[in-house]
Every structure is written in C-alpha cells, then in structure tokens.
PDB file of C-alpha atoms and ligand atoms in Angstrom:
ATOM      1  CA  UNK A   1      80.254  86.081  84.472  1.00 76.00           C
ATOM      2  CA  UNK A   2      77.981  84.113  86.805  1.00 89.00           C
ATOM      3  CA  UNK A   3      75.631  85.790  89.361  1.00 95.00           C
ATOM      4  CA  UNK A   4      74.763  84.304  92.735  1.00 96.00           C
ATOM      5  CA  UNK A   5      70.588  84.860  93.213  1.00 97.00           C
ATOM      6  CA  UNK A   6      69.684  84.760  96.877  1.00 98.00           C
ATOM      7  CA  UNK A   7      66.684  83.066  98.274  1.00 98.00           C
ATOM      8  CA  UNK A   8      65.057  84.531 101.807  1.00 97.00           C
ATOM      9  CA  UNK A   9      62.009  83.711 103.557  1.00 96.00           C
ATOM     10  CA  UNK A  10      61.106  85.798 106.355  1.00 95.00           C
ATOM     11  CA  UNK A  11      63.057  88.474 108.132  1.00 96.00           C
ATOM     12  CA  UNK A  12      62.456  88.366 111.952  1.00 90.00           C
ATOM     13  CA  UNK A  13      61.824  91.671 113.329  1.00 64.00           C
ATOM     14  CA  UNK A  14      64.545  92.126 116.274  1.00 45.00           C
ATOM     15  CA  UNK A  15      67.113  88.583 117.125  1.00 40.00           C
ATOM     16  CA  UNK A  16      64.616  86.120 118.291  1.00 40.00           C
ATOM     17  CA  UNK A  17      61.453  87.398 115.283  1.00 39.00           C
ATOM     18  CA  UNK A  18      58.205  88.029 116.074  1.00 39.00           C
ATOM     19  CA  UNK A  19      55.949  86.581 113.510  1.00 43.00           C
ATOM     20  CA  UNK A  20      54.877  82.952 113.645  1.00 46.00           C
ATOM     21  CA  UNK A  21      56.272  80.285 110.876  1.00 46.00           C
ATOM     22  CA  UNK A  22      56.536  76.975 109.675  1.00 56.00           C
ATOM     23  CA  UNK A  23      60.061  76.924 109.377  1.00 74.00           C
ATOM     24  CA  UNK A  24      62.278  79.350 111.776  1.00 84.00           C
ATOM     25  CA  UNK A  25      65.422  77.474 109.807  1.00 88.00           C
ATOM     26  CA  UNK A  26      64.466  80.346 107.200  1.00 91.00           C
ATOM     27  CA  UNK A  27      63.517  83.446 108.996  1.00 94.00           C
ATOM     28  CA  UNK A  28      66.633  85.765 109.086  1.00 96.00           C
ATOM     29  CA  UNK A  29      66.967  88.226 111.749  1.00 95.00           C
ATOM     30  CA  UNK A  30      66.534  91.828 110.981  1.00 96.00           C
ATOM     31  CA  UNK A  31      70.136  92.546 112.173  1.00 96.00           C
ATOM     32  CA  UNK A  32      71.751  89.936 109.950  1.00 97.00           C
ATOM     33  CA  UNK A  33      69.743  90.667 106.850  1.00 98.00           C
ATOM     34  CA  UNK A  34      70.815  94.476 107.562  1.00 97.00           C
ATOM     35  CA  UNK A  35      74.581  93.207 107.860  1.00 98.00           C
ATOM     36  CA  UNK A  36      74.538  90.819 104.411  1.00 98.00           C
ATOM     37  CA  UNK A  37      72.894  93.931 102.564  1.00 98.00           C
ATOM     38  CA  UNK A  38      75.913  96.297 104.116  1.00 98.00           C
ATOM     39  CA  UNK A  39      78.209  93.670 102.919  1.00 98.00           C
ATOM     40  CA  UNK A  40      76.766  93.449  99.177  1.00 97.00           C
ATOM     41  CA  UNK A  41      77.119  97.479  99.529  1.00 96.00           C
ATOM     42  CA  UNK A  42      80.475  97.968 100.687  1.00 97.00           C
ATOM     43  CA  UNK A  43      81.980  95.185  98.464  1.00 96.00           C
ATOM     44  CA  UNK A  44      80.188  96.964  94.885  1.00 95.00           C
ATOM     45  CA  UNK A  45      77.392  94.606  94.491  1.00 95.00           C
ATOM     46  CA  UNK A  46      74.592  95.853  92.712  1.00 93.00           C
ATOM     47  CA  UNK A  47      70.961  93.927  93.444  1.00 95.00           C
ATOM     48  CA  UNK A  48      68.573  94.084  90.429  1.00 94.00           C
ATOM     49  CA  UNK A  49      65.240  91.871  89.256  1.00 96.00           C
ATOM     50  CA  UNK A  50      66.021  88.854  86.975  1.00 96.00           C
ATOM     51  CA  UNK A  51      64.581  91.336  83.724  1.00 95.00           C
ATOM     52  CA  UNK A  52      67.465  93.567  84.566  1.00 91.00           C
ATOM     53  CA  UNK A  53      69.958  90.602  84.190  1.00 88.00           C
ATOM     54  CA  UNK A  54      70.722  90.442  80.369  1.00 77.00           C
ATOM     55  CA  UNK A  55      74.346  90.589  79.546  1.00 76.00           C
ATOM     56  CA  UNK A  56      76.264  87.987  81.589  1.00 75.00           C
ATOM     57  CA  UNK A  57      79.729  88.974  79.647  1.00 71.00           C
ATOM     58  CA  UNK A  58      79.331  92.785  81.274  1.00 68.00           C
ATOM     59  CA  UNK A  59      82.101  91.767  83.812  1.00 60.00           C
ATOM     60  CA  UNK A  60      82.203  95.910  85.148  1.00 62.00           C
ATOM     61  CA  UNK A  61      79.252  94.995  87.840  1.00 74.00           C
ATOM     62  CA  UNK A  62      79.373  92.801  90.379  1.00 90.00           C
ATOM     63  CA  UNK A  63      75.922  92.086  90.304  1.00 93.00           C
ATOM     64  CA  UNK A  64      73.419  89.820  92.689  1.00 96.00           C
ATOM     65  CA  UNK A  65      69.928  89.013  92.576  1.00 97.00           C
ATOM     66  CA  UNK A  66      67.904  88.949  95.969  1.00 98.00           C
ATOM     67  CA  UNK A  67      64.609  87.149  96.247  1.00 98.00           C
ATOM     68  CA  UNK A  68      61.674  86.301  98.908  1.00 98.00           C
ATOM     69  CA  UNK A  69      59.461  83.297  98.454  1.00 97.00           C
ATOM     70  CA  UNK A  70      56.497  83.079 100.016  1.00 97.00           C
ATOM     71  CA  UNK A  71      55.241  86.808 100.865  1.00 97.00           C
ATOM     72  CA  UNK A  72      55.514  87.131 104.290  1.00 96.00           C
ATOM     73  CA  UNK A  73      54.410  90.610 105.893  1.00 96.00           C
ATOM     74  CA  UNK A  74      58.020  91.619 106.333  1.00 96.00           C
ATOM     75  CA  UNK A  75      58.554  92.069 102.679  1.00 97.00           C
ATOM     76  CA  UNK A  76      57.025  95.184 102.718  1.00 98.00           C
ATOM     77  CA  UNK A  77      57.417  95.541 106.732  1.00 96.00           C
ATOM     78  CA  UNK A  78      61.013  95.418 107.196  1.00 97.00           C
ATOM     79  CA  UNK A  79      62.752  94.090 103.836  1.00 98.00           C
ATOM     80  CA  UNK A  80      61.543  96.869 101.442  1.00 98.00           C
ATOM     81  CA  UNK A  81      62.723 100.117 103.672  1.00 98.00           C
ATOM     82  CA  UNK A  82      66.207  98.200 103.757  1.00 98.00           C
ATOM     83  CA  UNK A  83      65.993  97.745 100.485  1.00 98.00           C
ATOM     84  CA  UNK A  84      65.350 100.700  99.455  1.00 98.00           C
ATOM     85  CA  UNK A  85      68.007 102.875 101.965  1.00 97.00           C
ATOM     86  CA  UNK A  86      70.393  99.947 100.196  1.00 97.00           C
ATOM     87  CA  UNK A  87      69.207 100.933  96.756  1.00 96.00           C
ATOM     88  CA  UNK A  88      68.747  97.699  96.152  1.00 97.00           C
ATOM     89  CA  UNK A  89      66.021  96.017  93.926  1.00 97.00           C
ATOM     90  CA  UNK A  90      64.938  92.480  94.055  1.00 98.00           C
ATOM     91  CA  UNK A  91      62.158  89.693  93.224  1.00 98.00           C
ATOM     92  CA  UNK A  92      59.241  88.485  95.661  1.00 98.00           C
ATOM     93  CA  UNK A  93      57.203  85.583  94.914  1.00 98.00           C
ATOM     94  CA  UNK A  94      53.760  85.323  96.585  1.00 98.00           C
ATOM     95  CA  UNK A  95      51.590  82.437  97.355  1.00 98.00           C
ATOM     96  CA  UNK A  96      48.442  83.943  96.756  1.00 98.00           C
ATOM     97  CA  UNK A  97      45.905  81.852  98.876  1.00 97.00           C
ATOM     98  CA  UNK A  98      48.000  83.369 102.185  1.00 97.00           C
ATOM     99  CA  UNK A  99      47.557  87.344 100.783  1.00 98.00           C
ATOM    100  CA  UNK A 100      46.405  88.802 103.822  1.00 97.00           C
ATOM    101  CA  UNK A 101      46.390  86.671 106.318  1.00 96.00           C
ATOM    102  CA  UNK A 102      47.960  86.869 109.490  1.00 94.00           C
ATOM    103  CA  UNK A 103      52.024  87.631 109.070  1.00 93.00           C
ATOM    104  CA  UNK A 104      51.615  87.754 105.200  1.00 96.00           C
ATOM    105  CA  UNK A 105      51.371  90.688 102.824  1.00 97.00           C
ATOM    106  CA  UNK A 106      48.014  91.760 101.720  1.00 98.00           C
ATOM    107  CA  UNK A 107      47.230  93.725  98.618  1.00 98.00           C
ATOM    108  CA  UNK A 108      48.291  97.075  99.411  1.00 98.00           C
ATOM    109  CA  UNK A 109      51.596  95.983 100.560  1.00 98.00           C
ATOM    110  CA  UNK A 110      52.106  93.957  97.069  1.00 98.00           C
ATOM    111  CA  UNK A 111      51.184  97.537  95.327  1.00 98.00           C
ATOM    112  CA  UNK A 112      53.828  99.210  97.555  1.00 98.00           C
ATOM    113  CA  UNK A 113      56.815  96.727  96.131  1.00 98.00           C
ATOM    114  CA  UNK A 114      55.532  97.072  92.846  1.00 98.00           C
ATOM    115  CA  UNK A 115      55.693 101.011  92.707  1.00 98.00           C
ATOM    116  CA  UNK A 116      58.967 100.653  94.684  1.00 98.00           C
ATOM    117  CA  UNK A 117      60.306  98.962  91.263  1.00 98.00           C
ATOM    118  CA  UNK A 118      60.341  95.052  93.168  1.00 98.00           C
ATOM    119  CA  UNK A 119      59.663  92.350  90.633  1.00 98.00           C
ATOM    120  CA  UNK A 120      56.159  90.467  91.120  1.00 98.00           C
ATOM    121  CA  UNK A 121      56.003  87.062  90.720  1.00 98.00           C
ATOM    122  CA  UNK A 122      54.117  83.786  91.649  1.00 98.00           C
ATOM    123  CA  UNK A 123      54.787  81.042  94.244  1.00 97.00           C
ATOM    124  CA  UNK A 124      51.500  78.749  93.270  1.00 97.00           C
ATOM    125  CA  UNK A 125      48.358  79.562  95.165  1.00 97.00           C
ATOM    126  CA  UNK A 126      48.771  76.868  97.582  1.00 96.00           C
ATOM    127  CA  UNK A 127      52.162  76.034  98.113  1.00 95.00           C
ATOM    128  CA  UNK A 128      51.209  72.293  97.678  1.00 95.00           C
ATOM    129  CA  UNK A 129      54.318  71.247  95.416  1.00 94.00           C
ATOM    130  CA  UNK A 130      54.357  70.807  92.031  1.00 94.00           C
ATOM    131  CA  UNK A 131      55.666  67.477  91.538  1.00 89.00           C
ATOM    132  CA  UNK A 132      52.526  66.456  93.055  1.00 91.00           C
ATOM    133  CA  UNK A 133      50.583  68.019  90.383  1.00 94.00           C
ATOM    134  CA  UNK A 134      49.081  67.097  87.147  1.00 95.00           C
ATOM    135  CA  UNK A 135      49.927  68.713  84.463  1.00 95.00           C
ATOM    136  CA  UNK A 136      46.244  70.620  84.407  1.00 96.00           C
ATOM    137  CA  UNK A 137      45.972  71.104  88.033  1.00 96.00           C
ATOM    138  CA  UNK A 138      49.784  73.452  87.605  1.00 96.00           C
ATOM    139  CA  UNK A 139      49.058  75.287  84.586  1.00 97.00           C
ATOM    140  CA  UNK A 140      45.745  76.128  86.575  1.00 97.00           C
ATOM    141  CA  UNK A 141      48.232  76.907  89.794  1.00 97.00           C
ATOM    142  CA  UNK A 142      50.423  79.065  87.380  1.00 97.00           C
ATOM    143  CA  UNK A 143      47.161  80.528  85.763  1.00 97.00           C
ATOM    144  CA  UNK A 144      45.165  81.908  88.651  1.00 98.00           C
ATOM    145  CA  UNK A 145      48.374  82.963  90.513  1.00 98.00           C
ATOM    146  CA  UNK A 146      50.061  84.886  87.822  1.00 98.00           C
ATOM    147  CA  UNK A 147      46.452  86.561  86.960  1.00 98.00           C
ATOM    148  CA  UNK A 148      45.438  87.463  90.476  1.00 98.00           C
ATOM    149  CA  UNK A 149      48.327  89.156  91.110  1.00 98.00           C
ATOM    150  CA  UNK A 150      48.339  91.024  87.667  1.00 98.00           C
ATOM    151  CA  UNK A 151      45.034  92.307  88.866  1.00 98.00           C
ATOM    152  CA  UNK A 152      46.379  93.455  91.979  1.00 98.00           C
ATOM    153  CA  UNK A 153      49.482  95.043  90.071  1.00 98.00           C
ATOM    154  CA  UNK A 154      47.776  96.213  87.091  1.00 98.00           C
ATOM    155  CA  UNK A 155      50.124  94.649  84.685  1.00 97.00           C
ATOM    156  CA  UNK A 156      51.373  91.298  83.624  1.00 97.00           C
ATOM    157  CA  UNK A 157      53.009  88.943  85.675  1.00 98.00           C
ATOM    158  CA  UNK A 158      55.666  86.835  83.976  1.00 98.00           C
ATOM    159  CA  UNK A 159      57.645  85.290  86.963  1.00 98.00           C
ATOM    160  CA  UNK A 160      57.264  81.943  89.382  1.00 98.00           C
ATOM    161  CA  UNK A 161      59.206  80.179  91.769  1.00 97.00           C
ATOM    162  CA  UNK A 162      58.541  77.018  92.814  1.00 95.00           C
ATOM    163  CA  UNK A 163      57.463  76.044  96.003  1.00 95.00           C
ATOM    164  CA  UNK A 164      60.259  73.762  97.794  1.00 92.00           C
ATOM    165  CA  UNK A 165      61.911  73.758  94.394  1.00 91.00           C
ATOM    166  CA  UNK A 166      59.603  71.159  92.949  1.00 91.00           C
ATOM    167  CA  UNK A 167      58.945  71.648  89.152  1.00 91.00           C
ATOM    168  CA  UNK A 168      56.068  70.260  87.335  1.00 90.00           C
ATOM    169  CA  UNK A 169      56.673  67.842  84.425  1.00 89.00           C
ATOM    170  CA  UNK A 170      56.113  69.710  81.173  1.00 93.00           C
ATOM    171  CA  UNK A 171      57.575  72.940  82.113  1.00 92.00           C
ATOM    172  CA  UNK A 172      58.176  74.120  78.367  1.00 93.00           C
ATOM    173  CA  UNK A 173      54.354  73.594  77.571  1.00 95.00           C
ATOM    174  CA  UNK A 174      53.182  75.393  80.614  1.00 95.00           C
ATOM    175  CA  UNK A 175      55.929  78.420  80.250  1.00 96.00           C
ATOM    176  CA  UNK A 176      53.972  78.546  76.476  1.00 96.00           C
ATOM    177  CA  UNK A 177      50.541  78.445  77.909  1.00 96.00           C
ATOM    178  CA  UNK A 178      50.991  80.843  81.067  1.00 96.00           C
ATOM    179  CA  UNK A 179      53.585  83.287  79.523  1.00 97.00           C
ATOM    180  CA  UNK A 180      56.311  82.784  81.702  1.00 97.00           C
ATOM    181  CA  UNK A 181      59.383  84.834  80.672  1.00 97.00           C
ATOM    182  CA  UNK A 182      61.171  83.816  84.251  1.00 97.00           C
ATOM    183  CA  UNK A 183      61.910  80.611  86.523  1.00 97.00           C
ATOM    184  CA  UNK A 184      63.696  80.417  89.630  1.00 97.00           C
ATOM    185  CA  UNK A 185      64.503  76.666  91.240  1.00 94.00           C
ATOM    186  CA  UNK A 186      66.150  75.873  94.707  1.00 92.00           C
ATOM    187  CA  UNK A 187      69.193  74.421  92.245  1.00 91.00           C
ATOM    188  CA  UNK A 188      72.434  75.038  93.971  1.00 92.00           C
ATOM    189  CA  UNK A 189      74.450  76.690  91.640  1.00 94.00           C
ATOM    190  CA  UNK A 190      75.120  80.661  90.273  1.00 94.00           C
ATOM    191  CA  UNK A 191      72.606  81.674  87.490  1.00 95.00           C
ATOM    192  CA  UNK A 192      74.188  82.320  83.799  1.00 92.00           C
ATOM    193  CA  UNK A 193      73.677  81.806  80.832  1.00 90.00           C
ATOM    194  CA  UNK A 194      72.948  77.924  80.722  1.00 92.00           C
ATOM    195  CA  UNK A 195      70.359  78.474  83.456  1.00 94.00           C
ATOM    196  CA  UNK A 196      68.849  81.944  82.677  1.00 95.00           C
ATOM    197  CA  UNK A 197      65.943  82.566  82.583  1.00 95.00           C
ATOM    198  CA  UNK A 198      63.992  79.385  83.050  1.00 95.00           C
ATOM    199  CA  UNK A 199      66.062  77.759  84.739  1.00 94.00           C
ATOM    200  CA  UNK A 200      67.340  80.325  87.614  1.00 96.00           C
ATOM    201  CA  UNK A 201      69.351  78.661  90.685  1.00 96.00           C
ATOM    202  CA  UNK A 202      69.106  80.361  94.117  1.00 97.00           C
ATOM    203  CA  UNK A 203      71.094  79.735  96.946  1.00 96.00           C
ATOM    204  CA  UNK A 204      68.748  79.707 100.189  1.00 95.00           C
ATOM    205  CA  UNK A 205      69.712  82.130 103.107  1.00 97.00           C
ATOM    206  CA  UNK A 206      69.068  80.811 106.672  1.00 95.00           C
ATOM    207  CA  UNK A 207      68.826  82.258 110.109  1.00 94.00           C
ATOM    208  CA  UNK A 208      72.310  80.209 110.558  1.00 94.00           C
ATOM    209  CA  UNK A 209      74.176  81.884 107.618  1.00 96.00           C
ATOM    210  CA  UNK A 210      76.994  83.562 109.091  1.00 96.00           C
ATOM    211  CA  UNK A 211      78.423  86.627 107.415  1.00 97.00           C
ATOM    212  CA  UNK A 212      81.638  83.927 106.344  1.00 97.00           C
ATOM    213  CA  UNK A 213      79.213  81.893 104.782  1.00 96.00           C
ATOM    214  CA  UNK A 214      77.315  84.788 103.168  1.00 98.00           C
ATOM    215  CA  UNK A 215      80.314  86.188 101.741  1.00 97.00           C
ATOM    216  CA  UNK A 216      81.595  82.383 100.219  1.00 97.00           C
ATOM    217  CA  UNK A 217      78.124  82.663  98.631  1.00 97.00           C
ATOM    218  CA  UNK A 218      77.512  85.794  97.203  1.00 97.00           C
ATOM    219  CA  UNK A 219      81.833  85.633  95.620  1.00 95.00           C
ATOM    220  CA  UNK A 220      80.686  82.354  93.681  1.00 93.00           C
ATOM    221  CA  UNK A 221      83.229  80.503  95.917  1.00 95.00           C
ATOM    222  CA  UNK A 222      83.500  76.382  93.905  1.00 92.00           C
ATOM    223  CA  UNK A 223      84.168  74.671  97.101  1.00 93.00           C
ATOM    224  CA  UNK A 224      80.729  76.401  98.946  1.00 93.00           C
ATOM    225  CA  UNK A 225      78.885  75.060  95.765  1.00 93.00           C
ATOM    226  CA  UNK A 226      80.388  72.110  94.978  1.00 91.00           C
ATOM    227  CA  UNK A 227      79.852  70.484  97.952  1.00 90.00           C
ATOM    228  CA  UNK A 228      76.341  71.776  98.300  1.00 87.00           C
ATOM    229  CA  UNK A 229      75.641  70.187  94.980  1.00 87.00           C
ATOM    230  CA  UNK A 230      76.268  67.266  96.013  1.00 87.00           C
ATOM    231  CA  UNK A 231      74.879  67.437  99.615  1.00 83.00           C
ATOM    232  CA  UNK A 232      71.747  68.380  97.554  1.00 80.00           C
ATOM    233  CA  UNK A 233      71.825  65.259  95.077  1.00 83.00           C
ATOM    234  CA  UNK A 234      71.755  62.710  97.310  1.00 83.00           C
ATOM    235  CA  UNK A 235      68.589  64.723  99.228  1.00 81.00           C
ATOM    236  CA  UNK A 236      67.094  64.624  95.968  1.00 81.00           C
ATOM    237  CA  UNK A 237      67.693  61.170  95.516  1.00 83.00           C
ATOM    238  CA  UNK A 238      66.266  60.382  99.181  1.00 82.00           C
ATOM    239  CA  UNK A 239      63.370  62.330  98.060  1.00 81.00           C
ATOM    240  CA  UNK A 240      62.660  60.032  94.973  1.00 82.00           C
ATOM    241  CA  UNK A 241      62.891  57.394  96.485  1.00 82.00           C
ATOM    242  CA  UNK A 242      60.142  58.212  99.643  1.00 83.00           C
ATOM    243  CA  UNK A 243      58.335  60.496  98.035  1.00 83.00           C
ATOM    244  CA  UNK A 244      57.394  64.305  98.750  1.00 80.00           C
ATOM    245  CA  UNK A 245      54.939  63.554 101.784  1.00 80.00           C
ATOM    246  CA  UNK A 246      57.011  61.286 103.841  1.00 80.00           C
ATOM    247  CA  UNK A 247      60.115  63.048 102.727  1.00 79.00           C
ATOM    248  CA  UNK A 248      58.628  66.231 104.496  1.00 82.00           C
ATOM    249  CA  UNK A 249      57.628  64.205 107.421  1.00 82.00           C
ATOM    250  CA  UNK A 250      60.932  62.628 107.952  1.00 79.00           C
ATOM    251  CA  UNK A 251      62.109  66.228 107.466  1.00 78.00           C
ATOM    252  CA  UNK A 252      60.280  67.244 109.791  1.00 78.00           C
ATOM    253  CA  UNK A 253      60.772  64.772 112.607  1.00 78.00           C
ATOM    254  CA  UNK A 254      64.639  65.713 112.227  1.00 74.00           C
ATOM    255  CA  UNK A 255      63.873  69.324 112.646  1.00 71.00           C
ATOM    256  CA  UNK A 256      61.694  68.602 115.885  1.00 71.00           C
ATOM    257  CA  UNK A 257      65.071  66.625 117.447  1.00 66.00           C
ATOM    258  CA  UNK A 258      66.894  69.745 116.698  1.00 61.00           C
ATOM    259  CA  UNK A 259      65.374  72.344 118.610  1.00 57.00           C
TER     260      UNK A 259
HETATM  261 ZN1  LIG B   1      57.794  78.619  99.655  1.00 87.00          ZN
END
C-alpha cells in the first residue's frame, strides 16, 4: 500500500486570491482546494499527519497525507475551517523568520492548528536552500526552527520539509543531532515504506491542477508518476549543472514569459 502526500502552498481566497506571493504557480484557489478535499471525501480517503501513517500493509483505508509549506496566513484563514468541516488532518511546515508578517501566520494562528490536531513542523528559518548550506549553518537552520516553534507549541517538534526540496549533505547526522523523527522532499513518487519517514515524497498541487489531474494523483496512477519522474530528473540534472542561483533565475525568467 503506497500513499500519495500532497504538497500546497497558498490557498487564494475567492478565483483570482488576494494575498501577495512569490509564486502564483502555487496558490490554489479556495474553490478548487474545496473541490479536491470533496473529492478525497466522497471517494473514502482519509487525510492524517505523517505520525498517524504506520502500517502501510492496512489496505482497508484509502489514506492521503495533505501538507502546506511555507505558512502562509491561509493555513489557519481558509485551509484549517475546510479542514476541519472535511475532518481532515494534515502537516504544515513554517518558515519561521516570515511568522507574522504580512500574509503569513503568526503565533496564535500556529497554536490554533496545533490544538486543532495539525502536525507542526519546520521549513528552515529562511527559506535559503539547503544545498547551499554547510553542514553547521543547517543543523543551526533545523535547530532554531524546530525550537522556536516548540516554544510556540509547547511541545517538541520533530518534523521538516525542505525548502524547494533541497536536502543538506549529511542528513543522517543532522536527523541524530536535531531529533528529527520526519522528512518530507519534493521527490515525485507515493510515500511507503522505502521512503517513510525520512525520506517522504510529495506531489506539489498547483493553481493549474485540474480535478483529472488531482484524481490521477491522489489514485497513485504509474503513468502520472512515471513521467513526472523523469520530467523531474533531467530538472535536477539542469540544476547541477548551473547551480541553485542561476537555476532560480533562469526559472524565473521563464515564468516572467509566461504570464
Ligand atoms: Zn517553501
């Protein structure tokens, strides 16, 4: 038994969003979100945290995982009362230099998803990537982030994701040193038990995923992944070879053409 683990951003509140952001390629309307969660409902998916994900031979559940990188203010906003009506759980990760700034979740709001049973978890405290770091300078990124929000929580904080995917080198040592119990990647792929828990593939949800799409996704569907694997190799390849800066630039530039 394999289970898909979905990656969102933002959700734009109303079709067009209101909140400002980097990258609108990941902001999913309000109406769409509302639509995928109806769809995980009606077909008996249940959403849990990646603790709650233990037996992967229980083949009885259809279960999913749901995650938000980032912590943008519609976490709590607009993603947690779905959520909840749902009853759905699910993991946020937060970037904790951008806790309560404009458009992101401040303290109170991290409180609120932990009470409402959300899992907690770290996405650095920059976002700077991780790749870029040295092996001291991410164990300090995994340190203060994982202890700031423990503060803010009131209990431990055991979970990261990294930001654009980008691992450090030495990820056993620092999952020893910062008591990491989960991972989550940008690898495409379902999580199981190769992968789980340090190793957890998500599947990134755009404001272009159709409900087709979303459905190919969440069923496990090989073609959908294959060919994203692959799609994502030779990216990752591209990126090796320029390097994270100018690979974001380029990125970038491409995006600019497109809108
Ligand atoms: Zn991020």
């Amino acid at each position: 038994m394999t289970v898909p683990v979905l990656m969102y951003h933002a959700i734009g509140s109303g079709s067009s969003g209101s909140q400002q952001y980097d990258d609108a390629d990941f902001v999913v309307s309000e109406e769409n979100f509302t639509a995928q969660l109806g769809y995980l409902r009606d077909n008996g998916f249940v959403a849990c945290r990646l603790d709650e994900l233990t037996d992967f031979q229980a083949s009885d559940k259809r279960r999913i995982v749901i995650s938000f990188d980032d912590g943008h203010a519609s976490d709590v906003g607009i993603a947690l009362p779905l959520l909840e009506k749902f009853g759905f759980t699910a993991e946020f990760f937060f970037t904790t230099d951008w806790i309560g700034k404009p458009s992101y979740v401040d303290e109170d709001g991290i409180r609120a998803l932990h009470r409402a049973g959300m899992g907690v978890g770290s996405h650095g405290v920059s976002h700077q990537f991780f790749n870029d770091f040295t092996f001291e300078q991410a164990r300090q990124e995994i340190e203060r982030s994982t202890m700031q929000l423990a503060d803010i929580v009131g209990s431990a904080v055991d979970r990261f994701s990294a930001p654009g995917g980008r691992l450090p080198d030495r990820l056993a040592e620092l999952v020893e040193l910062c008591n990491l119990n989960y991972i989550c990647t940008s690898e495409i792929d379902t999580c199981n038990e190769n992968n789980y828990p340090l190793a957890v593939p998500r599947i990134a949800i755009r404001c272009d995923t159709s409900i087709s799409l979303f459905e190919k996704i969440v069923n496990a569907d090989p073609t959908y992944y294959r060919r994203h694997q692959l799609r994502k190799s030779a990216l990752v390849l591209l990126r090796r070879m320029l390097g994270n800066q100018r690979y974001m630039d380029i990125r970038e530039s491409l995006l600019e053409l497109r809108r």
